[in-house]
Coordinates of C-alpha atoms and ligand atoms in Angstrom, one line a residue:
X1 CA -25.0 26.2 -14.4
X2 CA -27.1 25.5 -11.0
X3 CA -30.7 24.7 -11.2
X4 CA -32.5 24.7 -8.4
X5 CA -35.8 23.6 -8.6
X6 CA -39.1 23.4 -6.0
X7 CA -36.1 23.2 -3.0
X8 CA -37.6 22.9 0.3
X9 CA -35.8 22.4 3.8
X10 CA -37.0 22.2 7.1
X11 CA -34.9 21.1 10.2
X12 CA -36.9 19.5 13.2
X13 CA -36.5 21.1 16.2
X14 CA -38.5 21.6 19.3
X15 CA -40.3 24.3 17.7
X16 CA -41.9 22.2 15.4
X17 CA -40.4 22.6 11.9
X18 CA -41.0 25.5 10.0
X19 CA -39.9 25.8 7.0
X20 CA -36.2 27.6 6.1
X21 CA -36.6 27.6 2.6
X22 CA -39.9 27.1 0.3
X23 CA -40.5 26.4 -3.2
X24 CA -36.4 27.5 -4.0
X25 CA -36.6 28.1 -8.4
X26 CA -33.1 29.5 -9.0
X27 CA -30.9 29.2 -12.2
X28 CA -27.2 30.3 -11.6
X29 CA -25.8 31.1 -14.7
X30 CA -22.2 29.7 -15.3
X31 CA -19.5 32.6 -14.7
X32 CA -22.0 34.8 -13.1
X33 CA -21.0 35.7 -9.4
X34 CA -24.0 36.0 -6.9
X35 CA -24.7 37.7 -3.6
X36 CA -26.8 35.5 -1.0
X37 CA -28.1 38.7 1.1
X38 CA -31.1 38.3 4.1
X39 CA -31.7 38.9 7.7
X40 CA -30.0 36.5 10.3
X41 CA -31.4 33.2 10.2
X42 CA -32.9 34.3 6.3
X43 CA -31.4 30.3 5.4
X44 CA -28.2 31.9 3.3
X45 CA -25.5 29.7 4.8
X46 CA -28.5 27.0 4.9
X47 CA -28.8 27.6 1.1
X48 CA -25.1 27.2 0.6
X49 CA -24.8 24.1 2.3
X50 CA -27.2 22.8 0.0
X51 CA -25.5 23.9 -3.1
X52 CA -22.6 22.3 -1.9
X53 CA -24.0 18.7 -1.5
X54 CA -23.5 19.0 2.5
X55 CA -27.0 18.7 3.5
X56 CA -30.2 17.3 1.6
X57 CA -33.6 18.9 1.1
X58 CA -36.4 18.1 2.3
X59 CA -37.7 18.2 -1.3
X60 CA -37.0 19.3 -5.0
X61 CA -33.6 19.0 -6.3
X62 CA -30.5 20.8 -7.1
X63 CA -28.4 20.2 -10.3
X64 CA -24.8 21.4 -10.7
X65 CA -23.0 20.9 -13.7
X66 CA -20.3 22.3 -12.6
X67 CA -17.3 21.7 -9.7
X68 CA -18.5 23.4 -6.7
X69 CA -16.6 23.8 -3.8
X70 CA -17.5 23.0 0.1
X71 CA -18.7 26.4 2.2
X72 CA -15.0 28.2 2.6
X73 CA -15.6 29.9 5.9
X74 CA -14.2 30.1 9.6
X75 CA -15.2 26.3 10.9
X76 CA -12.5 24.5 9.0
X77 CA -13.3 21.0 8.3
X78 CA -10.2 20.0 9.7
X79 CA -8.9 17.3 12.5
X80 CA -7.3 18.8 15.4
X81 CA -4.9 16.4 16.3
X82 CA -3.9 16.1 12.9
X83 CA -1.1 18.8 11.9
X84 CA -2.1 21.5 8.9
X85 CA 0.1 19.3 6.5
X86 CA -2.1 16.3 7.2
X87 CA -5.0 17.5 7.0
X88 CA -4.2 19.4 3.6
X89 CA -3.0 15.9 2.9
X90 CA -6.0 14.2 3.2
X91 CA -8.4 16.4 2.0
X92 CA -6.1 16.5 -0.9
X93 CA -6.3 13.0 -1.7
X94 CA -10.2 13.4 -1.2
X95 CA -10.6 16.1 -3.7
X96 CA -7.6 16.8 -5.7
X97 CA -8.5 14.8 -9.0
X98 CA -5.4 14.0 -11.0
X99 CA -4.2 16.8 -9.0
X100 CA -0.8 16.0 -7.2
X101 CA -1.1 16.0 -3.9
X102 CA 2.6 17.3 -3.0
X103 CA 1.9 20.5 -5.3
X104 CA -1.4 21.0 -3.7
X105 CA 0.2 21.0 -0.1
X106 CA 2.3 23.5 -1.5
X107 CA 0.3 25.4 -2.5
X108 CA -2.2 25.7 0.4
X109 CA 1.2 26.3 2.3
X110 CA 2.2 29.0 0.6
X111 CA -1.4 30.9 0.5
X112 CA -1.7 30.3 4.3
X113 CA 1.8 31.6 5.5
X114 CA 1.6 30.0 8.8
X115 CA 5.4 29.5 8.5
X116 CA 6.0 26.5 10.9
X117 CA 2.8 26.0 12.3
X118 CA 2.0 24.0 9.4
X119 CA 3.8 21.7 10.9
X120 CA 2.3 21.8 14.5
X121 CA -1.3 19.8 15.3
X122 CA -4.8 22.0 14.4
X123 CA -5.9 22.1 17.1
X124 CA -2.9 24.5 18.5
X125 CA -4.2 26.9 16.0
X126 CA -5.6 30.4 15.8
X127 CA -9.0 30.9 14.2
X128 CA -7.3 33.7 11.7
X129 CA -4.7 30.6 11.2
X130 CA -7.2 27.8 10.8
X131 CA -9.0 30.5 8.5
X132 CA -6.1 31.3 5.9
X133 CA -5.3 27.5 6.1
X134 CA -9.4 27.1 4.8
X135 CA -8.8 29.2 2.3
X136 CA -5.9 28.2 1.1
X137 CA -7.2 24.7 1.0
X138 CA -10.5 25.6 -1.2
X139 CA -8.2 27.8 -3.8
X140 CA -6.1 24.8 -3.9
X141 CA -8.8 23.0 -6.0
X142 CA -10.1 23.8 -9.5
X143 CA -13.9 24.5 -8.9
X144 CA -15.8 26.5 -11.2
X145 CA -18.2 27.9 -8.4
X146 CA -16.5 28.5 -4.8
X147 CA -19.2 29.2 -1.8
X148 CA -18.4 31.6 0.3
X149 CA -19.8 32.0 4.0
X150 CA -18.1 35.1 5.4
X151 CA -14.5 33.8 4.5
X152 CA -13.4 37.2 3.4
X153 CA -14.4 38.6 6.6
X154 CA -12.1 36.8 9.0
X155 CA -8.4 37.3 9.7
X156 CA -6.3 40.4 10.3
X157 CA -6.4 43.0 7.5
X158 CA -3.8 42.2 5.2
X159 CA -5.4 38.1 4.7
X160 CA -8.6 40.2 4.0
X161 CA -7.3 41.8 1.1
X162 CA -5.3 38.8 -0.1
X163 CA -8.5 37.1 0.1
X164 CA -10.2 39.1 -2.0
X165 CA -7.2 39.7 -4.5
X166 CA -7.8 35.6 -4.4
X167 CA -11.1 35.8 -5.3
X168 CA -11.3 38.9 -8.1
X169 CA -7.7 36.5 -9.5
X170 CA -10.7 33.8 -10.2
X171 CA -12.5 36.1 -12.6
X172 CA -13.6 34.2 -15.6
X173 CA -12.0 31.0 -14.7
X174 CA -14.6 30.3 -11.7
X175 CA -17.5 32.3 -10.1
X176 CA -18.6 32.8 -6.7
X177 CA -21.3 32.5 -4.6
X178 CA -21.2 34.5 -1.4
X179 CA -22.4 35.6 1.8
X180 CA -21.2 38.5 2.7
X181 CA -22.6 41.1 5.8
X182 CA -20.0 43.6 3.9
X183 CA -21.8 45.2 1.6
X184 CA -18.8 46.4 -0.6
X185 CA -17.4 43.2 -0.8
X186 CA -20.5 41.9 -2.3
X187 CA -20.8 44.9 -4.8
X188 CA -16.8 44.2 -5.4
X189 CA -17.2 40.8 -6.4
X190 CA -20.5 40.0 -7.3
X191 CA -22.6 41.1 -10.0
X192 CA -26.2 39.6 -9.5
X193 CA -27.7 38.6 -6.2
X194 CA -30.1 36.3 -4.4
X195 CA -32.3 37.9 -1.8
X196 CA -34.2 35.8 1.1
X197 CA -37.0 36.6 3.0
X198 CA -40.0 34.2 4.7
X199 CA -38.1 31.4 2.8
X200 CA -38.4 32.7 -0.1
X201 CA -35.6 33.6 -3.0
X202 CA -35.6 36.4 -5.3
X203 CA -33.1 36.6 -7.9
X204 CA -31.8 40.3 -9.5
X205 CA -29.7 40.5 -11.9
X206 CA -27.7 43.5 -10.1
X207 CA -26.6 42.6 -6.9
X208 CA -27.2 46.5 -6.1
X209 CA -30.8 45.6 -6.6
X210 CA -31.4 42.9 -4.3
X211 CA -29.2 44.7 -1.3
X212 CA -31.9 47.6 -1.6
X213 CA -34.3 44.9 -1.3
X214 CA -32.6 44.1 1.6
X215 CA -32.5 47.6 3.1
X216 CA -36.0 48.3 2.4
X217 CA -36.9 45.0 4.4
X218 CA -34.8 45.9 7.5
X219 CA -36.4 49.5 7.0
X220 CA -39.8 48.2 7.1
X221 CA -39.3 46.2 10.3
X222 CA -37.9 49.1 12.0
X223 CA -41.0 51.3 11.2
X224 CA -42.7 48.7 12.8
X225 CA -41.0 48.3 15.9
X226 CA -41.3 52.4 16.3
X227 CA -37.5 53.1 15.3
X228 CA -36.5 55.9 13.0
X229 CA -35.3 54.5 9.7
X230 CA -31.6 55.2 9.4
X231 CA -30.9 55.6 12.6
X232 CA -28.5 53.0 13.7
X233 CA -30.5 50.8 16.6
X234 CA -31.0 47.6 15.4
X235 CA -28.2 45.1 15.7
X236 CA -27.1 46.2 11.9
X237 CA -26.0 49.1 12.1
X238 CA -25.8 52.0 9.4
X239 CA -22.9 52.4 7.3
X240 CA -21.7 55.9 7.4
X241 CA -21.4 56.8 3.4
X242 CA -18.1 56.7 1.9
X243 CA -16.6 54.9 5.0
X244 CA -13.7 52.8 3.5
X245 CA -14.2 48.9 4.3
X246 CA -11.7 49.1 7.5
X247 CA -13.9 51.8 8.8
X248 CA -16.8 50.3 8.2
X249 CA -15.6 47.1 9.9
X250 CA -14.0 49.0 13.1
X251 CA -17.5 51.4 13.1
X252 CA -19.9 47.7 12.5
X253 CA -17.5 45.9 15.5
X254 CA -17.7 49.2 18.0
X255 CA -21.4 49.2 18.0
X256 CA -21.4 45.4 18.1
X257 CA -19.2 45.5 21.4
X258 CA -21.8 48.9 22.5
X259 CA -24.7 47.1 21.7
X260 CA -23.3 43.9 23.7
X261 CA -22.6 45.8 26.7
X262 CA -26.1 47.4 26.6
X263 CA -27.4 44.1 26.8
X264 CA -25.6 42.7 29.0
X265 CA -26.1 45.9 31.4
X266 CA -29.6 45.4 30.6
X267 CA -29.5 41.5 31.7
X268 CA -27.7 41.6 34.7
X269 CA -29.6 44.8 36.2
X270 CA -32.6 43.1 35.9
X271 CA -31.6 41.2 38.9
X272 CA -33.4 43.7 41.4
X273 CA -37.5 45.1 41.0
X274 CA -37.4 42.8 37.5
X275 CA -40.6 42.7 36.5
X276 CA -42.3 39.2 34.8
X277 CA -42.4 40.7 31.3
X278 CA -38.8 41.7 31.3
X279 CA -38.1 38.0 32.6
X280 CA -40.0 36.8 29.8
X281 CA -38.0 38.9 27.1
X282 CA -35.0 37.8 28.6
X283 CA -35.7 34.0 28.5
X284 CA -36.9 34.7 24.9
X285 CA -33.2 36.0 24.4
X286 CA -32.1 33.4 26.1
X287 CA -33.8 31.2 24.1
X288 CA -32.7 33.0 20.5
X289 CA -29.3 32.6 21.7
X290 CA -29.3 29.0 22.8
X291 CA -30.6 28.1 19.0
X292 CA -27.9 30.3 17.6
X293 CA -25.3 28.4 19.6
X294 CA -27.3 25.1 18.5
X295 CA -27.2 25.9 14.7
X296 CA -23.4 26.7 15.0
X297 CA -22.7 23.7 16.8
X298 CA -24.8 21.7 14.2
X299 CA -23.5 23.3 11.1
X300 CA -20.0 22.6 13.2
X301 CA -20.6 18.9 13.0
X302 CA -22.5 18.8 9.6
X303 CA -19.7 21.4 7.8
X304 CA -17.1 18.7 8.4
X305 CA -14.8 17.0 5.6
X306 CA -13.0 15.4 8.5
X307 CA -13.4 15.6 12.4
X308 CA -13.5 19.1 13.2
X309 CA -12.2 20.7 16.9
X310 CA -16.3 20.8 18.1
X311 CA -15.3 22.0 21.8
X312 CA -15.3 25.4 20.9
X313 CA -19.2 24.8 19.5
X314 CA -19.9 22.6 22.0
X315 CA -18.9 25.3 24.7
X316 CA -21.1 28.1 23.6
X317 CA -24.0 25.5 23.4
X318 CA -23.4 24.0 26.9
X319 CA -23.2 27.7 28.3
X320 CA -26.8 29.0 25.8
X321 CA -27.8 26.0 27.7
X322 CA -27.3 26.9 31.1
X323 CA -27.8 30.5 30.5
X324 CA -31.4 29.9 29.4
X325 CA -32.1 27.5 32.5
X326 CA -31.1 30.5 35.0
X327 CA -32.8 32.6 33.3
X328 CA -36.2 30.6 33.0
X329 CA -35.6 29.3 36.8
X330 CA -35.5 33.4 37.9
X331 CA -39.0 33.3 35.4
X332 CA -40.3 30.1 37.7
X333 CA -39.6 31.8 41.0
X334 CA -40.8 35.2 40.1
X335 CA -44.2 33.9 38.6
X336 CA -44.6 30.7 40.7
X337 CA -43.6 26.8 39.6
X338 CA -44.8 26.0 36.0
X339 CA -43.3 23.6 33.6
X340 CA -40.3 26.0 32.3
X341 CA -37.6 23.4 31.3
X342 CA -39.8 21.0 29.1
X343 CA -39.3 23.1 26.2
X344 CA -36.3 24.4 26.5
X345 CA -33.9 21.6 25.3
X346 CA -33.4 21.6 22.0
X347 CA -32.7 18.1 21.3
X348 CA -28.8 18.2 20.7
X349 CA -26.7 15.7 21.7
X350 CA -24.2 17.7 23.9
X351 CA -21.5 14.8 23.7
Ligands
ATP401 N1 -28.6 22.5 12.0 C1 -29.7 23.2 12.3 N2 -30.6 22.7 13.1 C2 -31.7 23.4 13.4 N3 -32.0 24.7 12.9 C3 -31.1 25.2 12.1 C4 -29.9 24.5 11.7 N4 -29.1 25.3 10.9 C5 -29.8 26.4 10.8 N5 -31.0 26.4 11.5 C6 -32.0 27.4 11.5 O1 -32.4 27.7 10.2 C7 -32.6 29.1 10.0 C8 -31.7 29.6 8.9 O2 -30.3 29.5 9.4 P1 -29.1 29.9 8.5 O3 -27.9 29.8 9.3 O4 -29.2 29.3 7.2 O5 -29.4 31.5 8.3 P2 -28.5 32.7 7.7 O6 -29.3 33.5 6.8 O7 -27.2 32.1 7.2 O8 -28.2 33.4 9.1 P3 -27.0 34.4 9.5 O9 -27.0 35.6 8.7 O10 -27.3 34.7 11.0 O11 -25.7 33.6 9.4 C9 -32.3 29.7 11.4 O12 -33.6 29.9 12.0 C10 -31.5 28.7 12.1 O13 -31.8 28.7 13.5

């Protein structure tokens, strides 16, 4: 069992620091599989860091009584320069109990079928490689609960489904809990679910339940903002009924990509006749962006085991970075000199 109780976490920024997550009261049930579901930036992968041990609240505790694994997702936790085998090694050592290391390595080598890359440094990788190589590492271990972030949404199609085969082959030796933007995969392998909104959890015992909760949120904020509910125009879109998972995926990434483009058609035309409040909403993206690159390149660093590869991370901040300077230096010279940078730095150490 988990027992969360009166969890609250903040992170300082140069926003201030509002709260993520307030007053958390949650009691996971041993053997039950739960569904984290929430808009972006509800505090789901925030919440699972927390279960894991990997970050510390800012008050109320959290009891396991159980083996709970670390976040199994895309960022690894592993040293680049290091080959797969050493890493698995060392990790191995770290976790694996009276476990033997030699059948452990083994084992993670066999899940991961990287053939001879397991042999070759990290950091020469692919992310679907690095990502069945995660995987493979987490099942290596006897936990009773594994977390989840997204890790059965990466890779090509067939590590998808061996993924999840791993997963459902855990039934009633371990549970899961998991966060999950495919809804069937939740419904697949979950059977009650957590949903967060304003910081704020809200437990349902079907997992169905707390996704409607989810939709009717989304809905809401849609009404608001004019849109037809349904209709497929925010950045989430609509599923089409009865799609099967790999259409739903292809259909989810093409209006990703057509969303993408819109914006970025949307960005650069601004350069000519752009007025000062469509500067402003695009230094307000800018801005959204930057924090979104900032919180991956901070969970990056915090998500680590071992070193991880944080270039990649470190990249996409830098380039949030500069992206929101130019676009709050077109802001300045449109609207006259005022203090744009001051606030616009959010504090991380680049190096
Ligand atoms: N290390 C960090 N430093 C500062 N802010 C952070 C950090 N990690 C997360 N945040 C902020 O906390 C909030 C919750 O983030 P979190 O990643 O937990 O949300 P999420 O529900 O998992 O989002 P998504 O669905 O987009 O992955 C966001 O506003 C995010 O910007």
């Amino acid at each position: 069992m988990i027992e969360i109780r009166n969890l609250y976490k903040r992170y300082h920024n140069h926003h201030g620091s509002d709260w993520v997550l307030r007053n958390i009261n949650l009691t996971i049930p041993m053997g039950v599989s739960v569904g984290l579901v929430g808009r972006n930036g509800a505090g789901k992968s925030t919440l699972l860091r927390l279960i894991a041990g990997m970050d510390v609240p800012e008050r109320g505790s959290i009891h396991r009584g159980c083996r709970v694994s670390w976040p199994i997702g895309l960022s690894g936790g592993f040293q680049g320069s290091m080959t797969g085998r050493q890493n698995v090694k060392f990790v191995a050592r770290v976790h694996g109990g009276r476990q033997n290391v030699e059948d452990i390595i083994e084992r993670v080598r066999d899940f991961a079928e990287i053939g001879e890359a397991f042999d070759e440094p990290i950091k020469t990788y692919s992310s679907g490689m690095r990502a069945r190589l995660n995987f493979g590492l987490s099942l290596a271990f006897d936990f009773d609960v594994y977390l989840s972030d997204e890790a059965t949404s990466v890779g090509d199609r067939a590590f998808k489904a061996k993924a999840s085969k791993a997963f459902k082959d855990k039934v009633g030796k371990a549970s899961l809990i998991m966060v999950s933007h495919g809804e069937g995969m939740l419904k697949e392998l979950c059977q009650a679910g957590v949903y967060l909104q304003n910081g704020r959890a809200t437990w349902y015992d079907d997992i169905k339940d707390a996704i409607a909760a989810y939709h009717a949120e989304a809905d809401e904020v849609r009404k608001q903002r004019g849109e037809k509910v349904g209709q497929a125009t925010s950045g989430k879109p609509q599923q089409r009924p009865g799609a099967s998972q790999e259409e739903q995926h292809s259909q989810q990434s093409k209006t990703k990509k057509q969303l993408e483009a819109q914006q970025a058609q949307a960005d650069s035309s601004m350069q000519e006749g752009e007025t000062q409040e469509e500067l402003e909403s695009l230094v307000a993206r800018r801005r959204a962006d930057l924090e979104v690159a900032k919180a991956a390149f901070e969970h990056a660093k915090a998500m680590q085991l071992v070193e991880v590869d944080l270039k990649p991370y470190q990249r996409r901040f830098r380039k949030a970075n500069k992206q929101l300077q130019q676009a709050e230096e077109r802001l300045s010279s449109h609207s006259g000199p005022r203090d744009a940078g001051a606030d616009s730095q959010p504090g991380v150490n680049q190096d």
